[in-house]
Amino acid sequence: MKHSSVAIIGGGIIGASVAYHLARMGTKGIVLFEKGYISGGATGRCGGGIRQQWSTRGNVRLAMRSVKKFERFLQELGWDIEYKQGGYLLLAYNEEEAKTFEENVKMQREEGLDVEILSPKQIERRFPYVNAKSVLLATFCPTDGHGNPHLANFAYIHKAKELGVKVYTHTKVKALERKANNIIGVHTDLGYFSCEVVVNASGAWSKEVARMAGTDLPTTSFRHQILVTEPVENFMDPLVMSFSKNFYIRQTLHGSFLMGQGDPQEKPGINYNVTLDFERKIAEKLTAIFPFLEGLRIVRHWSGHYNMSPDAQPIIGKARSVENLFHAVGFSGHGFMLAPAVGEALAEMIVHGKTSHVDISDLGLERFEREVVREKNVV
Ligand SMILES: Cc1cc2nc3c(=O)[nH]c(=O)nc-3n(C[C@H](O)[C@H](O)[C@H](O)COP(=O)(O)OP(=O)(O)OC[C@H]3O[C@@H](n4cnc5c(N)ncnc54)[C@H](O)[C@@H]3O)c2cc1C
């Protein structure tokens, strides 16, 4: 039998960030188990977008703290993660959406975020490659941006290892050993590890892991598809997104365009297939808004999963009825961008019992016993 202090389940960006922040705070004896390879889950399949323009204060605060940390990522971790602050341009296509955007901007400015509201004329002047014909207004935050999720995931893992974290890839956590209200050990492909604390950072498998602990989570996983085109000269700085038209698109540093949309008909569950229907629909929609896409070839198309919570906000904090199990799950399609702040906050919670940078007390499971406010800005 091996002993550990904290056993982290999941080697995506969340587990890696928690591991790094815990180790940096001086925690010894941390182990991280990943059933596949690092960045093989949603993290390595995501769009890499990093934005602070949310409709709920909790998400704005977490995202603003994350952006502060992304800005210092290279300095702090010594890894260039292709981080670029080219802004996010959010397009409103109807009166109701435009009104919501204006309300969001008011709240975001109260939180100290620099966001502009742009008229269609201003959009066309500043971003001439966007067909803004039926757009009512847009909001633009210049400090939003994007990064390379693989590199960020590897950076956290690499640094965590340097600080003493033992990372076991291709090692599944198969069961959790519970005694009264505590998890006392983890059964893995490599045998049994006793532990003092467990972190559930298992992404799309969050519910399955919660069940191993004899508890439950209100999370559900849905496939999301995404594609990338051949590269062209780099000209598009912001990530452009619409919630009512259901799309996001950005140009990578390499010149390719990455784009995705949600599918309201998607059934819950793990499904890595891709469909021609996705390519047809997104191509038809986006060539009308971004005429320069016409004729560009699609070079790759893949899928990953959103682990959804009932209010599309993450679930961070203690499990129900298990004292030493912490969840960092239910990221609802925005876990990459929140990972720096979440890793830091959860590490602080575990070590000190409270956070010192962002208050995450509203993100626990207790909120589902009250009436919740759903995050609206999700594709
Ligand atoms: C198409 C798409 C686009 C996206 N775009 C963005 C975006 O632009 N910006 C953004 O912020 N977010 C985006 N997301 C969401 C983002 O990818 C996720 O929220 C984030 O990666 C979650 O990280 P994670 O570490 O929780 O999960 P994951 O990266 O999925 O990691 C969880 C890991 O746990 C492992 N695991 C599960 N069960 C076990 C077990 N029993 N034992 C051991 N290991 C286990 C899995 O193998 C997996 O590697 C997107 C997602 C998709 C699918």
Short mmCIF file of C-alpha atoms and ligand atoms in Angstrom, two decimals:
data_model
loop_
_atom_site.label_atom_id
_atom_site.label_comp_id
_atom_site.label_asym_id
_atom_site.label_seq_id
_atom_site.Cartn_x
_atom_site.Cartn_y
_atom_site.Cartn_z
CA MET A 1 0.00 0.00 0.00
CA LYS A 2 1.22 3.50 -0.85
CA HIS A 3 0.30 6.61 1.04
CA SER A 4 -0.67 10.01 -0.34
CA SER A 5 -1.85 13.29 1.12
CA VAL A 6 -4.07 14.50 -1.73
CA ALA A 7 -5.23 12.16 -4.51
CA ILE A 8 -6.35 14.06 -7.62
CA ILE A 9 -8.54 12.23 -10.14
CA GLY A 10 -8.07 13.66 -13.65
CA GLY A 11 -5.06 15.00 -15.54
CA GLY A 12 -6.88 17.69 -17.55
CA ILE A 13 -6.26 21.38 -17.01
CA ILE A 14 -8.28 21.43 -13.77
CA GLY A 15 -6.55 18.51 -12.04
CA ALA A 16 -3.18 19.80 -13.26
CA SER A 17 -3.84 23.33 -11.99
CA VAL A 18 -5.02 22.05 -8.59
CA ALA A 19 -1.90 19.84 -8.35
CA TYR A 20 0.44 22.70 -9.25
CA HIS A 21 -1.16 25.21 -6.87
CA LEU A 22 -1.26 22.73 -3.98
CA ALA A 23 2.40 21.81 -4.51
CA ARG A 24 3.39 25.47 -4.81
CA MET A 25 1.75 26.06 -1.45
CA GLY A 26 4.05 23.42 0.03
CA THR A 27 1.78 20.36 0.11
CA LYS A 28 3.82 17.14 -0.04
CA GLY A 29 2.70 13.65 -1.05
CA ILE A 30 0.28 14.65 -3.82
CA VAL A 31 -0.64 12.01 -6.42
CA LEU A 32 -2.54 12.59 -9.66
CA PHE A 33 -4.22 9.78 -11.61
CA GLU A 34 -5.14 10.10 -15.27
CA LYS A 35 -6.85 7.15 -16.96
CA GLY A 36 -5.64 8.23 -20.39
CA TYR A 37 -2.97 10.75 -21.34
CA ILE A 38 -2.45 14.34 -20.22
CA SER A 39 -4.77 16.68 -22.12
CA GLY A 40 -6.64 13.76 -23.72
CA GLY A 41 -10.03 14.81 -22.27
CA ALA A 42 -11.98 18.01 -22.95
CA THR A 43 -8.92 20.19 -22.40
CA GLY A 44 -7.01 19.00 -25.45
CA ARG A 45 -10.16 19.19 -27.56
CA CYS A 46 -11.29 22.69 -26.62
CA GLY A 47 -11.28 26.03 -28.40
CA GLY A 48 -8.76 27.65 -26.06
CA GLY A 49 -10.89 30.78 -25.62
CA ILE A 50 -10.34 32.92 -22.52
CA ARG A 51 -13.01 35.49 -21.77
CA GLN A 52 -14.30 37.55 -18.89
CA GLN A 53 -17.60 38.66 -20.44
CA TRP A 54 -20.09 36.57 -18.50
CA SER A 55 -23.64 37.19 -17.32
CA THR A 56 -23.03 36.07 -13.71
CA ARG A 57 -20.76 37.89 -11.27
CA GLY A 58 -19.21 34.64 -10.04
CA ASN A 59 -17.95 33.74 -13.51
CA VAL A 60 -16.74 37.32 -14.19
CA ARG A 61 -14.70 37.28 -10.97
CA LEU A 62 -13.19 33.84 -11.58
CA ALA A 63 -12.39 34.72 -15.19
CA MET A 64 -10.81 38.08 -14.25
CA ARG A 65 -8.58 36.36 -11.70
CA SER A 66 -7.68 33.72 -14.31
CA VAL A 67 -6.74 36.40 -16.85
CA LYS A 68 -4.43 38.00 -14.26
CA LYS A 69 -2.78 34.59 -13.91
CA PHE A 70 -2.66 33.91 -17.68
CA GLU A 71 -0.91 37.30 -18.09
CA ARG A 72 1.83 36.08 -15.72
CA PHE A 73 1.83 32.45 -16.92
CA LEU A 74 5.11 32.64 -18.87
CA GLN A 75 6.86 34.46 -16.03
CA GLU A 76 5.48 32.13 -13.33
CA LEU A 77 5.72 28.75 -15.07
CA GLY A 78 8.32 29.41 -17.77
CA TRP A 79 6.06 28.03 -20.54
CA ASP A 80 4.93 29.96 -23.59
CA ILE A 81 1.32 28.84 -24.06
CA GLU A 82 0.68 31.02 -27.16
CA TYR A 83 -1.39 33.35 -25.01
CA LYS A 84 -2.80 36.27 -26.97
CA GLN A 85 -5.10 39.03 -25.75
CA GLY A 86 -6.88 39.86 -28.99
CA GLY A 87 -10.25 40.43 -27.29
CA TYR A 88 -13.65 38.77 -27.60
CA LEU A 89 -16.31 40.29 -29.81
CA LEU A 90 -19.83 39.20 -28.77
CA LEU A 91 -22.56 39.88 -31.34
CA ALA A 92 -26.19 40.59 -30.37
CA TYR A 93 -28.78 39.77 -33.02
CA ASN A 94 -32.09 40.64 -31.36
CA GLU A 95 -33.58 43.23 -28.98
CA GLU A 96 -33.68 40.91 -26.00
CA GLU A 97 -30.06 39.87 -26.47
CA ALA A 98 -28.95 43.48 -26.94
CA LYS A 99 -30.69 44.46 -23.69
CA THR A 100 -29.09 41.54 -21.82
CA PHE A 101 -25.66 42.51 -23.21
CA GLU A 102 -26.13 46.09 -21.94
CA GLU A 103 -27.08 44.79 -18.49
CA ASN A 104 -24.09 42.42 -18.52
CA VAL A 105 -21.72 45.25 -19.42
CA LYS A 106 -23.06 47.36 -16.54
CA MET A 107 -22.36 44.49 -14.10
CA GLN A 108 -18.97 43.68 -15.69
CA ARG A 109 -17.89 47.33 -15.41
CA GLU A 110 -18.94 47.31 -11.72
CA GLU A 111 -16.55 44.38 -11.34
CA GLY A 112 -13.78 46.53 -12.88
CA LEU A 113 -13.74 44.97 -16.36
CA ASP A 114 -13.00 47.22 -19.35
CA VAL A 115 -15.77 46.42 -21.90
CA GLU A 116 -17.01 48.49 -24.84
CA ILE A 117 -20.41 48.52 -26.52
CA LEU A 118 -20.09 48.87 -30.30
CA SER A 119 -22.69 49.89 -32.92
CA PRO A 120 -22.84 47.95 -36.22
CA LYS A 121 -20.93 50.81 -37.92
CA GLN A 122 -18.17 50.65 -35.31
CA ILE A 123 -18.01 46.85 -35.71
CA GLU A 124 -17.56 47.14 -39.48
CA ARG A 125 -14.93 49.86 -39.11
CA ARG A 126 -12.85 47.97 -36.55
CA PHE A 127 -13.49 44.42 -37.73
CA PRO A 128 -14.15 44.77 -41.49
CA TYR A 129 -14.11 41.00 -42.02
CA VAL A 130 -17.36 40.58 -40.02
CA ASN A 131 -20.63 40.94 -41.91
CA ALA A 132 -22.57 42.87 -39.24
CA LYS A 133 -25.67 43.44 -41.39
CA SER A 134 -28.20 41.97 -38.97
CA VAL A 135 -26.22 42.69 -35.78
CA LEU A 136 -27.85 45.18 -33.35
CA LEU A 137 -24.78 45.77 -31.20
CA ALA A 138 -21.64 44.06 -29.99
CA THR A 139 -19.62 44.08 -26.81
CA PHE A 140 -15.83 43.95 -26.92
CA CYS A 141 -13.37 43.27 -24.11
CA PRO A 142 -9.77 43.84 -25.25
CA THR A 143 -8.19 41.78 -22.45
CA ASP A 144 -10.09 38.61 -23.42
CA GLY A 145 -8.16 36.26 -25.70
CA HIS A 146 -7.03 32.71 -26.20
CA GLY A 147 -4.22 30.27 -25.50
CA ASN A 148 -3.08 26.77 -26.40
CA PRO A 149 -4.84 24.36 -24.00
CA HIS A 150 -2.35 21.48 -24.54
CA LEU A 151 0.58 23.68 -23.62
CA ALA A 152 -1.18 25.09 -20.56
CA ASN A 153 -2.11 21.57 -19.39
CA PHE A 154 1.46 20.28 -19.93
CA ALA A 155 2.93 23.36 -18.23
CA TYR A 156 0.94 22.78 -15.02
CA ILE A 157 1.76 19.05 -15.03
CA HIS A 158 5.44 19.65 -15.70
CA LYS A 159 5.73 22.21 -12.90
CA ALA A 160 3.69 20.09 -10.52
CA LYS A 161 6.10 17.18 -11.13
CA GLU A 162 9.08 19.46 -10.51
CA LEU A 163 7.48 20.38 -7.19
CA GLY A 164 7.17 16.72 -6.22
CA VAL A 165 3.71 15.66 -7.45
CA LYS A 166 3.61 12.03 -8.62
CA VAL A 167 1.66 11.86 -11.89
CA TYR A 168 0.37 8.46 -13.02
CA THR A 169 -0.99 8.44 -16.57
CA HIS A 170 -2.91 5.47 -18.07
CA THR A 171 -4.00 4.78 -14.51
CA LYS A 172 -7.70 4.66 -13.81
CA VAL A 173 -9.23 5.25 -10.40
CA LYS A 174 -11.59 2.28 -10.19
CA ALA A 175 -13.05 2.64 -6.71
CA LEU A 176 -12.89 4.78 -3.61
CA GLU A 177 -12.63 3.32 -0.14
CA ARG A 178 -14.98 5.08 2.23
CA LYS A 179 -15.07 4.91 6.02
CA ALA A 180 -17.98 6.79 7.63
CA ASN A 181 -17.88 10.30 6.12
CA ASN A 182 -14.37 10.14 4.71
CA ILE A 183 -12.55 8.60 1.75
CA ILE A 184 -9.58 6.71 3.15
CA GLY A 185 -8.11 5.35 -0.05
CA VAL A 186 -8.15 5.07 -3.81
CA HIS A 187 -8.13 1.79 -5.79
CA THR A 188 -6.31 2.24 -9.09
CA ASP A 189 -4.80 0.18 -11.90
CA LEU A 190 -1.55 0.51 -9.92
CA GLY A 191 -3.03 -0.72 -6.67
CA TYR A 192 -4.28 0.94 -3.53
CA PHE A 193 -3.19 4.38 -2.29
CA SER A 194 -4.36 5.58 1.10
CA CYS A 195 -5.18 9.30 1.14
CA GLU A 196 -6.27 12.18 3.32
CA VAL A 197 -8.07 14.26 0.69
CA VAL A 198 -9.51 13.45 -2.76
CA VAL A 199 -10.12 15.92 -5.61
CA ASN A 200 -12.64 15.03 -8.28
CA ALA A 201 -11.33 16.74 -11.44
CA SER A 202 -12.61 14.05 -13.78
CA GLY A 203 -14.45 16.30 -16.27
CA ALA A 204 -17.06 14.40 -18.28
CA TRP A 205 -16.82 11.49 -15.80
CA SER A 206 -17.55 13.64 -12.73
CA LYS A 207 -20.79 11.86 -11.85
CA GLU A 208 -19.19 8.42 -12.15
CA VAL A 209 -16.39 9.44 -9.76
CA ALA A 210 -18.88 11.01 -7.31
CA ARG A 211 -20.78 7.71 -7.30
CA MET A 212 -17.58 5.83 -6.42
CA ALA A 213 -17.63 7.93 -3.24
CA GLY A 214 -21.26 7.04 -2.57
CA THR A 215 -22.45 10.55 -3.36
CA ASP A 216 -24.06 12.26 -6.34
CA LEU A 217 -23.57 15.28 -8.60
CA PRO A 218 -26.14 17.11 -10.74
CA THR A 219 -23.82 17.07 -13.76
CA THR A 220 -24.43 15.74 -17.27
CA SER A 221 -21.98 15.40 -20.15
CA PHE A 222 -22.73 16.33 -23.74
CA ARG A 223 -20.63 15.98 -26.89
CA HIS A 224 -19.49 19.19 -28.59
CA GLN A 225 -17.94 19.22 -32.05
CA ILE A 226 -15.29 21.62 -33.30
CA LEU A 227 -13.30 21.96 -36.54
CA VAL A 228 -10.19 23.64 -37.86
CA THR A 229 -9.46 25.00 -41.36
CA GLU A 230 -6.26 25.22 -43.33
CA PRO A 231 -4.12 28.21 -42.28
CA VAL A 232 -4.09 31.61 -43.99
CA GLU A 233 -2.28 34.85 -43.18
CA ASN A 234 -3.06 36.03 -39.69
CA PHE A 235 -5.53 38.95 -39.60
CA MET A 236 -8.29 38.19 -37.09
CA ASP A 237 -7.40 39.21 -33.54
CA PRO A 238 -10.55 38.63 -31.49
CA LEU A 239 -12.53 35.50 -30.89
CA VAL A 240 -15.99 36.26 -32.31
CA MET A 241 -19.03 34.68 -30.74
CA SER A 242 -22.82 34.77 -30.79
CA PHE A 243 -25.12 33.04 -28.32
CA SER A 244 -28.35 33.46 -30.33
CA LYS A 245 -26.69 32.34 -33.59
CA ASN A 246 -24.82 29.68 -31.62
CA PHE A 247 -21.18 29.85 -32.76
CA TYR A 248 -17.64 30.85 -31.89
CA ILE A 249 -14.68 31.33 -34.20
CA ARG A 250 -11.07 32.36 -33.72
CA GLN A 251 -7.84 32.35 -35.68
CA THR A 252 -4.93 30.47 -34.15
CA LEU A 253 -1.41 31.95 -34.15
CA HIS A 254 -0.64 29.42 -36.88
CA GLY A 255 -3.37 30.98 -39.09
CA SER A 256 -6.07 28.27 -39.00
CA PHE A 257 -9.64 29.08 -38.00
CA LEU A 258 -11.11 27.09 -35.13
CA MET A 259 -14.89 27.10 -34.88
CA GLY A 260 -17.69 25.36 -33.05
CA GLN A 261 -21.39 25.42 -32.21
CA GLY A 262 -23.65 23.59 -29.76
CA ASP A 263 -26.33 21.11 -30.82
CA PRO A 264 -29.60 21.45 -28.87
CA GLN A 265 -30.57 17.91 -30.02
CA GLU A 266 -27.42 16.34 -28.53
CA LYS A 267 -28.13 13.38 -26.22
CA PRO A 268 -26.26 13.15 -22.91
CA GLY A 269 -23.36 10.69 -22.69
CA ILE A 270 -19.86 10.05 -23.95
CA ASN A 271 -19.69 10.06 -27.73
CA TYR A 272 -16.56 10.89 -29.73
CA ASN A 273 -18.10 10.53 -33.20
CA VAL A 274 -18.30 13.49 -35.55
CA THR A 275 -21.05 14.27 -38.07
CA LEU A 276 -21.16 15.72 -41.57
CA ASP A 277 -24.28 17.60 -40.49
CA PHE A 278 -22.12 19.68 -38.11
CA GLU A 279 -19.75 20.66 -40.94
CA ARG A 280 -22.62 21.56 -43.28
CA LYS A 281 -24.48 23.67 -40.74
CA ILE A 282 -21.50 25.58 -39.40
CA ALA A 283 -20.08 26.18 -42.90
CA GLU A 284 -23.39 27.54 -44.16
CA LYS A 285 -23.86 29.80 -41.14
CA LEU A 286 -20.34 31.14 -40.83
CA THR A 287 -19.58 31.79 -44.51
CA ALA A 288 -22.53 34.24 -44.44
CA ILE A 289 -21.09 36.13 -41.45
CA PHE A 290 -17.40 35.74 -42.38
CA PRO A 291 -17.33 35.74 -46.22
CA PHE A 292 -13.54 35.16 -46.24
CA LEU A 293 -14.21 31.55 -45.14
CA GLU A 294 -15.71 30.71 -48.53
CA GLY A 295 -13.50 28.09 -50.22
CA LEU A 296 -11.26 27.49 -47.17
CA ARG A 297 -10.69 23.79 -46.60
CA ILE A 298 -11.54 21.99 -43.36
CA VAL A 299 -8.49 20.02 -42.27
CA ARG A 300 -9.69 18.39 -39.07
CA HIS A 301 -12.88 17.92 -37.09
CA TRP A 302 -13.19 16.32 -33.67
CA SER A 303 -15.37 16.23 -30.58
CA GLY A 304 -15.09 16.49 -26.82
CA HIS A 305 -17.52 16.93 -23.93
CA TYR A 306 -19.02 19.72 -21.90
CA ASN A 307 -19.67 18.61 -18.33
CA MET A 308 -22.81 20.66 -17.67
CA SER A 309 -24.13 21.80 -14.29
CA PRO A 310 -27.79 22.86 -13.87
CA ASP A 311 -26.92 26.59 -13.93
CA ALA A 312 -23.98 26.35 -16.39
CA GLN A 313 -21.58 27.50 -13.66
CA PRO A 314 -18.85 25.29 -12.20
CA ILE A 315 -19.29 23.23 -9.05
CA ILE A 316 -16.31 23.84 -6.79
CA GLY A 317 -16.18 22.72 -3.20
CA LYS A 318 -16.93 19.92 -0.78
CA ALA A 319 -19.00 16.90 -1.72
CA ARG A 320 -22.33 16.23 -0.06
CA SER A 321 -21.88 13.90 2.92
CA VAL A 322 -18.15 13.24 2.30
CA GLU A 323 -15.87 15.43 4.41
CA ASN A 324 -12.63 15.08 2.46
CA LEU A 325 -13.84 14.93 -1.15
CA PHE A 326 -13.65 18.16 -3.17
CA HIS A 327 -15.25 18.59 -6.59
CA ALA A 328 -13.99 20.87 -9.37
CA VAL A 329 -16.42 19.86 -12.10
CA GLY A 330 -19.41 20.99 -14.18
CA PHE A 331 -17.45 23.61 -16.10
CA SER A 332 -20.18 23.76 -18.74
CA GLY A 333 -17.84 24.57 -21.62
CA HIS A 334 -15.52 27.07 -19.95
CA GLY A 335 -13.12 25.15 -17.74
CA PHE A 336 -9.96 25.95 -19.67
CA MET A 337 -10.21 29.68 -19.10
CA LEU A 338 -11.18 29.31 -15.43
CA ALA A 339 -8.50 26.74 -14.57
CA PRO A 340 -5.81 29.08 -13.17
CA ALA A 341 -8.20 30.74 -10.69
CA VAL A 342 -9.99 27.49 -9.85
CA GLY A 343 -6.74 25.61 -9.16
CA GLU A 344 -5.56 28.38 -6.90
CA ALA A 345 -8.89 28.73 -5.06
CA LEU A 346 -9.37 25.01 -4.51
CA ALA A 347 -5.78 24.61 -3.27
CA GLU A 348 -6.39 27.43 -0.80
CA MET A 349 -9.65 25.82 0.35
CA ILE A 350 -7.93 22.48 0.92
CA VAL A 351 -4.90 23.90 2.72
CA HIS A 352 -6.39 26.88 4.61
CA GLY A 353 -10.13 26.16 4.58
CA LYS A 354 -10.75 29.50 2.83
CA THR A 355 -9.75 31.38 -0.32
CA SER A 356 -7.78 34.60 -0.45
CA HIS A 357 -8.22 35.79 -4.06
CA VAL A 358 -11.67 34.84 -5.32
CA ASP A 359 -14.69 33.99 -3.20
CA ILE A 360 -16.01 30.64 -4.45
CA SER A 361 -18.48 30.07 -1.63
CA ASP A 362 -21.43 30.53 -4.04
CA LEU A 363 -20.14 27.78 -6.33
CA GLY A 364 -20.71 24.87 -3.94
CA LEU A 365 -23.43 22.24 -4.22
CA GLU A 366 -25.55 23.99 -1.55
CA ARG A 367 -26.66 26.52 -4.17
CA PHE A 368 -28.89 23.93 -5.83
CA GLU A 369 -31.03 23.89 -2.70
CA ARG A 370 -31.90 27.55 -3.47
CA GLU A 371 -33.10 29.14 -6.69
CA VAL A 372 -30.12 29.37 -9.04
CA VAL A 373 -29.30 32.00 -11.67
CA ARG A 374 -28.28 30.40 -14.93
CA GLU A 375 -25.24 31.67 -16.81
CA LYS A 376 -26.60 32.92 -20.15
CA ASN A 377 -23.37 33.43 -22.10
CA VAL A 378 -22.78 29.84 -23.20
CA VAL A 379 -22.54 28.29 -26.68
C1 LIG B 1 -15.37 21.46 -28.36
C2 LIG B 1 -15.06 22.14 -27.05
C3 LIG B 1 -14.70 23.49 -27.04
C4 LIG B 1 -14.41 24.12 -25.84
N1 LIG B 1 -13.99 25.42 -25.85
C5 LIG B 1 -13.59 26.01 -24.70
C6 LIG B 1 -13.03 27.31 -24.71
O1 LIG B 1 -12.89 27.95 -25.76
N2 LIG B 1 -12.64 27.84 -23.53
C7 LIG B 1 -12.78 27.17 -22.34
O2 LIG B 1 -12.45 27.71 -21.30
N3 LIG B 1 -13.31 25.93 -22.31
C8 LIG B 1 -13.70 25.33 -23.45
N4 LIG B 1 -14.21 24.07 -23.43
C9 LIG B 1 -14.43 23.41 -22.13
C10 LIG B 1 -13.12 22.91 -21.58
O3 LIG B 1 -12.49 22.07 -22.52
C11 LIG B 1 -13.37 22.12 -20.28
O4 LIG B 1 -14.25 22.82 -19.43
C12 LIG B 1 -12.07 21.87 -19.54
O5 LIG B 1 -11.10 21.34 -20.41
C13 LIG B 1 -12.34 20.94 -18.37
O6 LIG B 1 -11.11 20.50 -17.85
P1 LIG B 1 -11.08 19.24 -16.90
O7 LIG B 1 -9.69 19.09 -16.44
O8 LIG B 1 -12.17 19.40 -15.90
O9 LIG B 1 -11.55 18.05 -17.83
P2 LIG B 1 -10.73 17.11 -18.82
O10 LIG B 1 -9.74 17.86 -19.62
O11 LIG B 1 -11.74 16.30 -19.56
O12 LIG B 1 -9.92 16.20 -17.82
C14 LIG B 1 -10.56 15.23 -17.02
C15 LIG B 1 -9.67 14.00 -17.03
O13 LIG B 1 -10.12 13.08 -16.06
C16 LIG B 1 -9.78 11.80 -16.51
N5 LIG B 1 -10.56 10.81 -15.75
C17 LIG B 1 -11.90 10.67 -15.72
N6 LIG B 1 -12.25 9.66 -14.92
C18 LIG B 1 -11.10 9.15 -14.42
C19 LIG B 1 -10.80 8.08 -13.54
N7 LIG B 1 -11.77 7.32 -12.99
N8 LIG B 1 -9.49 7.81 -13.24
C20 LIG B 1 -8.49 8.57 -13.78
N9 LIG B 1 -8.73 9.59 -14.63
C21 LIG B 1 -10.02 9.89 -14.95
C22 LIG B 1 -10.13 11.85 -18.00
O14 LIG B 1 -9.46 10.86 -18.74
C23 LIG B 1 -9.74 13.27 -18.38
O15 LIG B 1 -8.46 13.33 -19.00
C24 LIG B 1 -14.51 23.40 -24.61
C25 LIG B 1 -14.86 22.05 -24.63
C26 LIG B 1 -15.13 21.41 -25.84
C27 LIG B 1 -15.47 19.96 -25.83
#
